mmCIF file of C-alpha atoms in Angstrom:
data_model
loop_
_atom_site.group_PDB
_atom_site.id
_atom_site.type_symbol
_atom_site.label_atom_id
_atom_site.label_comp_id
_atom_site.label_asym_id
_atom_site.label_seq_id
_atom_site.Cartn_x
_atom_site.Cartn_y
_atom_site.Cartn_z
ATOM 1 C CA MET A 1 128.746 184.520 103.666
ATOM 2 C CA ILE A 2 129.650 186.630 100.666
ATOM 3 C CA THR A 3 130.079 190.389 100.320
ATOM 4 C CA PRO A 4 128.981 192.951 97.749
ATOM 5 C CA GLU A 5 132.634 193.092 96.655
ATOM 6 C CA TYR A 6 132.509 189.386 95.885
ATOM 7 C CA LEU A 7 129.458 189.943 93.658
ATOM 8 C CA GLN A 8 131.190 192.832 91.910
ATOM 9 C CA THR A 9 134.285 190.708 91.280
ATOM 10 C CA MET A 10 132.195 187.849 89.935
ATOM 11 C CA ALA A 11 130.197 190.219 87.704
ATOM 12 C CA ARG A 12 133.499 191.488 86.282
ATOM 13 C CA TYR A 13 134.702 187.906 85.806
ATOM 14 C CA ASN A 14 131.382 186.966 84.210
ATOM 15 C CA ARG A 15 131.658 189.766 81.625
ATOM 16 C CA TRP A 16 135.347 189.020 80.974
ATOM 17 C CA GLN A 17 134.689 185.345 80.340
ATOM 18 C CA ASN A 18 131.562 185.893 78.283
ATOM 19 C CA ASN A 19 133.575 188.265 76.081
ATOM 20 C CA ASN A 20 136.362 185.673 75.910
ATOM 21 C CA LEU A 21 134.068 182.886 74.704
ATOM 22 C CA TYR A 22 131.914 184.952 72.383
ATOM 23 C CA THR A 23 135.012 186.427 70.739
ATOM 24 C CA ALA A 24 136.411 182.922 70.197
ATOM 25 C CA ALA A 25 133.036 181.657 68.957
ATOM 26 C CA GLU A 26 132.908 184.460 66.383
ATOM 27 C CA THR A 27 135.888 182.831 64.642
ATOM 28 C CA LEU A 28 133.691 179.832 63.815
ATOM 29 C CA SER A 29 130.969 179.591 61.211
ATOM 30 C CA ASP A 30 127.359 179.622 62.328
ATOM 31 C CA ALA A 31 127.142 175.943 61.345
ATOM 32 C CA ASP A 32 130.141 175.142 63.572
ATOM 33 C CA ARG A 33 128.600 177.033 66.499
ATOM 34 C CA ARG A 34 125.365 175.058 66.041
ATOM 35 C CA LEU A 35 126.953 171.630 65.526
ATOM 36 C CA ASP A 36 125.814 169.025 68.054
ATOM 37 C CA ARG A 37 128.994 168.325 69.998
ATOM 38 C CA GLY A 38 127.493 165.974 72.573
ATOM 39 C CA ALA A 39 127.291 168.533 75.387
ATOM 40 C CA PHE A 40 124.290 168.693 77.709
ATOM 41 C CA PHE A 41 122.807 171.508 75.603
ATOM 42 C CA ARG A 42 124.327 170.012 72.444
ATOM 43 C CA SER A 43 126.042 172.948 70.755
ATOM 44 C CA ILE A 44 128.091 176.029 71.521
ATOM 45 C CA HIS A 45 125.188 178.245 70.443
ATOM 46 C CA GLU A 46 122.555 176.428 72.496
ATOM 47 C CA THR A 47 124.742 176.328 75.601
ATOM 48 C CA LEU A 48 125.411 180.074 75.360
ATOM 49 C CA VAL A 49 121.668 180.718 74.968
ATOM 50 C CA HIS A 50 120.978 178.589 78.041
ATOM 51 C CA ILE A 51 123.524 180.524 80.132
ATOM 52 C CA LEU A 52 121.860 183.804 79.168
ATOM 53 C CA TRP A 53 118.401 182.374 79.880
ATOM 54 C CA ALA A 54 119.500 181.238 83.342
ATOM 55 C CA ASP A 55 120.959 184.662 84.177
ATOM 56 C CA GLU A 56 117.686 186.263 83.083
ATOM 57 C CA ILE A 57 115.484 183.842 85.009
ATOM 58 C CA TRP A 58 117.442 184.255 88.244
ATOM 59 C CA LEU A 59 117.744 188.022 88.081
ATOM 60 C CA SER A 60 114.060 188.340 87.179
ATOM 61 C CA ARG A 61 113.259 186.559 90.437
ATOM 62 C CA PHE A 62 114.930 189.482 92.198
ATOM 63 C CA ASP A 63 113.101 192.033 89.999
ATOM 64 C CA VAL A 64 116.362 193.101 88.349
ATOM 65 C CA CYS A 65 115.205 192.385 84.785
ATOM 66 C CA GLU A 66 112.391 190.900 82.756
ATOM 67 C CA GLY A 67 112.079 187.116 82.881
ATOM 68 C CA PRO A 68 112.680 185.147 79.685
ATOM 69 C CA GLY A 69 109.717 182.811 80.025
ATOM 70 C CA GLY A 70 109.759 179.099 79.332
ATOM 71 C CA GLY A 71 111.559 176.416 81.234
ATOM 72 C CA ILE A 72 114.906 174.696 80.930
ATOM 73 C CA ALA A 73 113.670 172.636 77.969
ATOM 74 C CA GLN A 74 112.974 175.853 76.023
ATOM 75 C CA SER A 75 116.014 177.725 77.343
ATOM 76 C CA THR A 76 118.071 177.048 74.232
ATOM 77 C CA GLU A 77 115.466 178.360 71.791
ATOM 78 C CA ARG A 78 115.326 182.033 72.720
ATOM 79 C CA TYR A 79 117.883 183.405 70.245
ATOM 80 C CA SER A 80 118.306 181.861 66.834
ATOM 81 C CA ALA A 81 120.449 184.627 65.314
ATOM 82 C CA TRP A 82 124.038 184.832 66.547
ATOM 83 C CA THR A 83 124.124 188.637 66.453
ATOM 84 C CA ASP A 84 120.936 188.861 68.538
ATOM 85 C CA LEU A 85 122.369 186.447 71.092
ATOM 86 C CA TYR A 86 125.682 188.324 71.308
ATOM 87 C CA GLU A 87 123.949 191.700 71.755
ATOM 88 C CA ALA A 88 121.601 190.269 74.403
ATOM 89 C CA ARG A 89 124.594 188.799 76.244
ATOM 90 C CA LYS A 90 126.368 192.175 76.301
ATOM 91 C CA ALA A 91 123.211 193.846 77.586
ATOM 92 C CA MET A 92 122.778 191.197 80.294
ATOM 93 C CA ASP A 93 126.401 191.605 81.376
ATOM 94 C CA THR A 94 125.693 195.305 81.928
ATOM 95 C CA ILE A 95 122.558 194.455 83.919
ATOM 96 C CA VAL A 96 124.525 191.981 86.063
ATOM 97 C CA SER A 97 127.324 194.498 86.671
ATOM 98 C CA ASP A 98 124.893 197.289 87.541
ATOM 99 C CA TRP A 99 122.989 194.991 89.897
ATOM 100 C CA ALA A 100 126.166 193.805 91.634
ATOM 101 C CA ALA A 101 127.306 197.405 92.088
ATOM 102 C CA GLU A 102 124.081 198.240 93.942
ATOM 103 C CA VAL A 103 123.749 195.222 96.272
ATOM 104 C CA LYS A 104 124.041 196.201 99.934
ATOM 105 C CA PRO A 105 125.346 193.841 102.656
ATOM 106 C CA ALA A 106 121.884 193.507 104.217
ATOM 107 C CA GLU A 107 120.505 192.236 100.892
ATOM 108 C CA LEU A 108 122.785 189.203 101.182
ATOM 109 C CA GLU A 109 121.165 188.127 104.430
ATOM 110 C CA GLY A 110 118.126 185.959 104.943
ATOM 111 C CA ASP A 111 116.417 183.427 102.787
ATOM 112 C CA PHE A 112 114.842 183.624 99.358
ATOM 113 C CA THR A 113 111.814 181.613 98.287
ATOM 114 C CA TRP A 114 110.894 180.968 94.648
ATOM 115 C CA PHE A 115 109.074 178.425 92.545
ATOM 116 C CA SER A 116 111.520 176.121 90.756
ATOM 117 C CA GLY A 117 110.236 174.840 87.448
ATOM 118 C CA ALA A 118 113.132 172.354 87.406
ATOM 119 C CA MET A 119 112.119 170.872 90.754
ATOM 120 C CA GLY A 120 108.381 171.465 90.297
ATOM 121 C CA ARG A 121 107.961 173.031 93.739
ATOM 122 C CA GLU A 122 108.617 176.020 95.917
ATOM 123 C CA MET A 123 112.197 176.230 97.176
ATOM 124 C CA THR A 124 113.948 178.267 99.860
ATOM 125 C CA SER A 125 117.687 178.894 100.136
ATOM 126 C CA PRO A 126 119.907 181.542 101.702
ATOM 127 C CA LYS A 127 120.179 184.583 99.427
ATOM 128 C CA TRP A 128 123.982 184.478 99.445
ATOM 129 C CA LEU A 129 123.843 180.903 98.177
ATOM 130 C CA ILE A 130 121.538 181.851 95.296
ATOM 131 C CA PHE A 131 123.758 184.800 94.337
ATOM 132 C CA THR A 132 126.784 182.502 94.354
ATOM 133 C CA HIS A 133 124.868 179.945 92.292
ATOM 134 C CA ILE A 134 124.100 182.472 89.545
ATOM 135 C CA PHE A 135 127.811 182.872 88.831
ATOM 136 C CA ASN A 136 128.710 179.232 89.505
ATOM 137 C CA HIS A 137 126.076 178.016 87.030
ATOM 138 C CA ALA A 138 127.431 180.278 84.301
ATOM 139 C CA THR A 139 131.013 179.211 85.021
ATOM 140 C CA HIS A 140 130.032 175.539 84.826
ATOM 141 C CA HIS A 141 128.441 175.888 81.397
ATOM 142 C CA ARG A 142 131.136 178.248 80.121
ATOM 143 C CA GLY A 143 133.600 175.448 80.879
ATOM 144 C CA GLN A 144 131.606 173.233 78.533
ATOM 145 C CA VAL A 145 131.634 175.953 75.874
ATOM 146 C CA HIS A 146 135.391 176.432 76.318
ATOM 147 C CA ALA A 147 135.949 172.718 75.705
ATOM 148 C CA MET A 148 133.694 172.733 72.622
ATOM 149 C CA LEU A 149 135.413 175.827 71.233
ATOM 150 C CA THR A 150 138.853 174.324 71.757
ATOM 151 C CA ALA A 151 137.799 171.069 70.087
ATOM 152 C CA ALA A 152 136.451 173.104 67.153
ATOM 153 C CA GLY A 153 139.810 174.831 66.706
ATOM 154 C CA ALA A 154 138.916 178.188 68.274
ATOM 155 C CA LYS A 155 141.309 179.647 70.798
ATOM 156 C CA PRO A 156 139.615 181.074 73.898
ATOM 157 C CA HIS A 157 141.935 182.711 76.430
ATOM 158 C CA ASP A 158 142.596 181.840 80.076
ATOM 159 C CA THR A 159 139.624 181.400 82.360
ATOM 160 C CA ASP A 160 141.346 181.446 85.751
ATOM 161 C CA LEU A 161 139.977 184.059 88.115
ATOM 162 C CA PRO A 162 143.402 185.136 89.456
ATOM 163 C CA PHE A 163 144.468 185.900 85.852
ATOM 164 C CA MET A 164 141.615 188.337 85.229
ATOM 165 C CA PRO A 165 143.230 191.535 83.990
ATOM 166 C CA ASP A 166 142.737 194.660 86.061
ATOM 167 C CA SER A 167 141.437 196.251 82.873
ATOM 168 C CA ALA A 168 138.711 193.626 82.393
ATOM 169 C CA PRO A 169 135.326 195.360 82.175
#
């Protein structure tokens, strides 16, 4: 079982790492960010769009924000302009942080049922597992982005949770 404090810590980590990767990605040209690098979502840009899409889709299921529409196949198409993507990411990080700050212990209990477009059926899982998944999914794909950025010559900072500065947003 997780706690509201866990969610708050992960929301802080999420914002810290998104800022880390977006700042590093800004040192590359738009063409370099869009270059197919062989990742699951091909490029740095498309992978970052997918991460944002996934955050939006999950939080919309809990009525925290508006859903992005489309499925996984369209998840990389939502933002074509880098500046629009970066601004949307910052806004979503605020939404995630505000949501995590408001979650009460009782809201972590019980099951959650939703329709999964990926699985093509209704699914049910414990709420705490879904909340953990939201952050785990982002961390997984940010690892891919970190590797692509490093290979492209950008220099993202540490990603280890224990090294998160106390001053991280």
